[in-house]
Short mmCIF file of C-alpha atoms in Angstrom, two decimals:
data_model
loop_
_atom_site.label_atom_id
_atom_site.label_comp_id
_atom_site.label_asym_id
_atom_site.label_seq_id
_atom_site.Cartn_x
_atom_site.Cartn_y
_atom_site.Cartn_z
CA MET A 1289 -13.71 65.14 51.28
CA ALA A 1290 -14.68 66.29 47.84
CA SER A 1291 -13.84 63.35 45.66
CA GLY A 1292 -15.58 60.05 45.10
CA GLY A 1293 -13.90 57.56 42.86
CA ASN A 1294 -12.44 59.55 39.96
CA ARG A 1295 -14.97 62.37 40.22
CA VAL A 1296 -14.52 65.72 41.90
CA ARG A 1297 -17.82 67.00 43.21
CA THR A 1298 -18.78 70.55 42.40
CA ARG A 1299 -21.39 70.79 45.18
CA PRO A 1300 -21.05 69.59 48.77
CA ASN A 1301 -22.88 66.75 50.48
CA ILE A 1302 -24.09 67.44 53.99
CA LEU A 1303 -25.58 65.15 56.60
CA ILE A 1304 -28.19 66.45 59.00
CA THR A 1305 -28.57 64.01 61.87
CA GLY A 1306 -29.98 63.86 65.37
CA THR A 1307 -32.35 62.02 67.62
CA PRO A 1308 -35.90 61.68 66.22
CA GLY A 1309 -37.82 64.88 66.94
CA THR A 1310 -34.89 67.29 66.72
CA GLY A 1311 -36.01 68.87 63.43
CA LYS A 1312 -33.95 67.08 60.80
CA THR A 1313 -36.67 66.94 58.14
CA LEU A 1314 -37.67 70.58 58.44
CA THR A 1315 -34.06 71.78 58.57
CA SER A 1316 -33.06 69.66 55.57
CA SER A 1317 -36.08 70.85 53.60
CA GLU A 1318 -35.40 74.53 54.33
CA VAL A 1319 -31.70 74.22 53.50
CA SER A 1320 -32.38 72.30 50.30
CA GLU A 1321 -34.91 74.85 49.13
CA ARG A 1322 -32.71 77.82 49.93
CA VAL A 1323 -29.42 76.61 48.36
CA GLY A 1324 -30.63 74.12 45.80
CA LEU A 1325 -29.38 70.87 47.33
CA ARG A 1326 -31.20 67.60 46.65
CA PRO A 1327 -33.03 66.54 49.82
CA VAL A 1328 -32.38 62.88 50.66
CA ASP A 1329 -34.51 61.43 53.45
CA VAL A 1330 -32.90 58.04 54.15
CA GLY A 1331 -36.08 56.75 55.80
CA LYS A 1332 -38.10 57.54 52.66
CA VAL A 1333 -35.47 56.00 50.40
CA ALA A 1334 -35.56 52.82 52.49
CA LYS A 1335 -39.36 52.71 52.47
CA GLU A 1336 -39.67 53.36 48.72
CA GLY A 1337 -37.05 50.70 47.91
CA ASN A 1338 -38.14 48.27 50.64
CA LEU A 1339 -34.54 48.29 51.90
CA TYR A 1340 -35.24 46.34 55.07
CA GLU A 1341 -33.96 43.12 56.52
CA GLY A 1342 -36.75 42.45 58.99
CA TRP A 1343 -39.06 43.84 61.64
CA ASP A 1344 -38.17 44.97 65.17
CA GLU A 1345 -40.95 43.74 67.45
CA LEU A 1346 -39.72 45.74 70.44
CA TYR A 1347 -39.75 49.12 68.66
CA GLN A 1348 -42.46 48.22 66.14
CA CYS A 1349 -40.47 49.38 63.15
CA PRO A 1350 -38.60 47.91 60.18
CA ILE A 1351 -34.90 47.07 60.46
CA LEU A 1352 -32.84 48.89 57.86
CA ASP A 1353 -30.64 46.84 55.54
CA GLU A 1354 -27.64 49.17 55.69
CA ASP A 1355 -25.79 47.55 52.78
CA LYS A 1356 -28.79 48.00 50.48
CA VAL A 1357 -29.18 51.63 51.59
CA ILE A 1358 -25.50 52.37 50.86
CA ASP A 1359 -25.80 50.72 47.44
CA GLU A 1360 -28.96 52.72 46.69
CA LEU A 1361 -27.40 56.06 47.66
CA GLU A 1362 -23.88 55.62 46.29
CA GLU A 1363 -24.39 57.16 42.83
CA ILE A 1364 -26.27 60.27 43.92
CA LEU A 1365 -23.85 60.93 46.77
CA LEU A 1366 -20.87 60.66 44.43
CA GLU A 1367 -22.48 63.38 42.28
CA GLY A 1368 -22.63 65.83 45.20
CA GLY A 1369 -25.18 68.50 46.00
CA ASN A 1370 -27.16 66.48 48.57
CA ALA A 1371 -28.67 67.25 51.96
CA VAL A 1372 -29.02 63.83 53.58
CA GLU A 1373 -31.08 63.43 56.72
CA TYR A 1374 -31.15 60.44 59.03
CA HIS A 1375 -31.15 59.72 62.74
CA SER A 1376 -27.78 57.96 62.58
CA SER A 1377 -24.46 58.75 60.95
CA ASP A 1378 -22.18 55.77 61.42
CA LEU A 1379 -23.50 53.68 58.54
CA PHE A 1380 -22.38 56.12 55.85
CA PRO A 1381 -18.87 56.22 54.34
CA GLU A 1382 -16.87 59.17 55.61
CA ARG A 1383 -15.94 60.17 52.03
CA TRP A 1384 -19.56 61.05 51.28
CA PHE A 1385 -19.86 64.14 53.48
CA ASP A 1386 -18.24 67.52 53.64
CA ALA A 1387 -20.10 68.49 56.81
CA VAL A 1388 -22.18 66.71 59.43
CA PHE A 1389 -24.69 68.78 61.39
CA VAL A 1390 -25.99 67.17 64.59
CA LEU A 1391 -29.24 68.70 65.84
CA ARG A 1392 -29.69 68.67 69.62
CA THR A 1393 -32.87 69.40 71.57
CA ASN A 1394 -33.59 70.01 75.24
CA ASN A 1395 -34.92 66.80 76.78
CA THR A 1396 -38.18 68.30 78.02
CA ILE A 1397 -38.95 69.80 74.62
CA LEU A 1398 -37.94 66.57 72.87
CA TYR A 1399 -40.12 64.49 75.20
CA ASP A 1400 -43.17 66.59 74.29
CA ARG A 1401 -42.40 66.40 70.55
CA LEU A 1402 -42.01 62.63 70.63
CA GLN A 1403 -45.18 62.14 72.67
CA LYS A 1404 -47.09 64.18 70.07
CA ARG A 1405 -45.73 61.76 67.44
CA GLY A 1406 -47.15 58.84 69.38
CA TYR A 1407 -43.92 57.60 70.93
CA SER A 1408 -44.41 55.86 74.26
CA GLY A 1409 -42.85 53.31 76.57
CA LYS A 1410 -39.38 52.00 75.73
CA LYS A 1411 -39.24 53.76 72.36
CA LEU A 1412 -39.85 57.14 74.01
CA THR A 1413 -37.48 56.47 76.92
CA ASP A 1414 -34.67 55.19 74.71
CA ASN A 1415 -34.85 58.21 72.40
CA ILE A 1416 -34.77 60.62 75.35
CA GLN A 1417 -31.80 58.75 76.83
CA CYS A 1418 -30.10 58.88 73.45
CA GLU A 1419 -30.35 62.67 73.59
CA ILE A 1420 -29.31 62.88 77.25
CA PHE A 1421 -26.16 60.85 76.61
CA GLN A 1422 -25.41 62.69 73.34
CA THR A 1423 -25.34 59.37 71.51
CA ILE A 1424 -25.83 60.81 68.01
CA LEU A 1425 -23.24 63.53 68.59
CA GLU A 1426 -20.67 61.05 69.92
CA GLU A 1427 -21.40 58.66 67.04
CA ALA A 1428 -20.77 61.46 64.54
CA LYS A 1429 -17.52 62.48 66.24
CA GLU A 1430 -16.31 58.87 66.16
CA SER A 1431 -17.32 58.35 62.52
CA TYR A 1432 -16.07 61.60 60.95
CA SER A 1433 -13.23 64.04 61.30
CA GLY A 1434 -13.98 66.39 64.18
CA SER A 1435 -13.46 69.36 61.87
CA ILE A 1436 -16.61 68.55 59.86
CA VAL A 1437 -18.97 67.74 62.79
CA HIS A 1438 -21.09 70.66 63.99
CA GLU A 1439 -23.50 70.62 66.94
CA LEU A 1440 -26.58 72.82 66.52
CA HIS A 1441 -29.31 73.39 69.10
CA SER A 1442 -32.87 72.96 67.86
CA ASN A 1443 -35.34 73.99 70.55
CA VAL A 1444 -37.35 76.94 69.26
CA PRO A 1445 -38.29 78.40 65.85
CA GLU A 1446 -35.46 80.94 66.10
CA ASP A 1447 -33.00 78.02 66.33
CA LEU A 1448 -34.36 76.63 63.08
CA GLU A 1449 -33.71 79.91 61.28
CA ARG A 1450 -30.23 80.22 62.77
CA ASN A 1451 -29.37 76.59 61.91
CA VAL A 1452 -30.59 76.97 58.34
CA ASP A 1453 -28.50 80.14 58.00
CA ILE A 1454 -25.39 78.37 59.36
CA ILE A 1455 -25.80 75.37 57.07
CA CYS A 1456 -26.58 77.51 54.02
CA HIS A 1457 -23.51 79.62 54.72
CA PHE A 1458 -21.40 76.46 54.79
CA VAL A 1459 -22.85 75.31 51.45
CA GLN A 1460 -22.32 78.69 49.82
CA GLU A 1461 -18.72 78.98 51.05
CA TRP A 1462 -17.76 75.36 50.25
CA THR A 1463 -15.16 74.79 47.56
CA PRO A 1464 -14.14 71.46 46.00
CA GLN A 1465 -10.91 69.86 47.14
CA SER A 1466 -8.88 67.50 45.03
#
């Protein structure tokens, strides 16, 4: 959807999502650089604005205050021209995005990537299970129109290049809708 409030965006907003370790940050960065979108890393925005509501002892990470995040991002998303990356999609209003790209990675490859990041125990297991059960993909399909959700495989460097090309093509071909 191209409008937000009374504005009609002249550039699209895209969401790049997927299980941790699927390549969201690198993909978003490459796309943003190539087509001039503003990269928006939701994790960084939350950290910089201290947009948390507590601490998760089990996963040893902060708990995002979703309402504060939405409030923080509202203005820039209404402007358009953003490549948002986050490991979840269901907290964002559907009106914000013109396309949602879900990165998927083979479980063995993902396991190795997450181990290299220091994931272990329940955190590692839960993220692998999330990928096995296609949790992020299903969440995106339930939260957005099926016509804007795109599944992209992200296993090898060639996949990165192909995914960036696909996303950039979408951005370049996008036209505002009233």
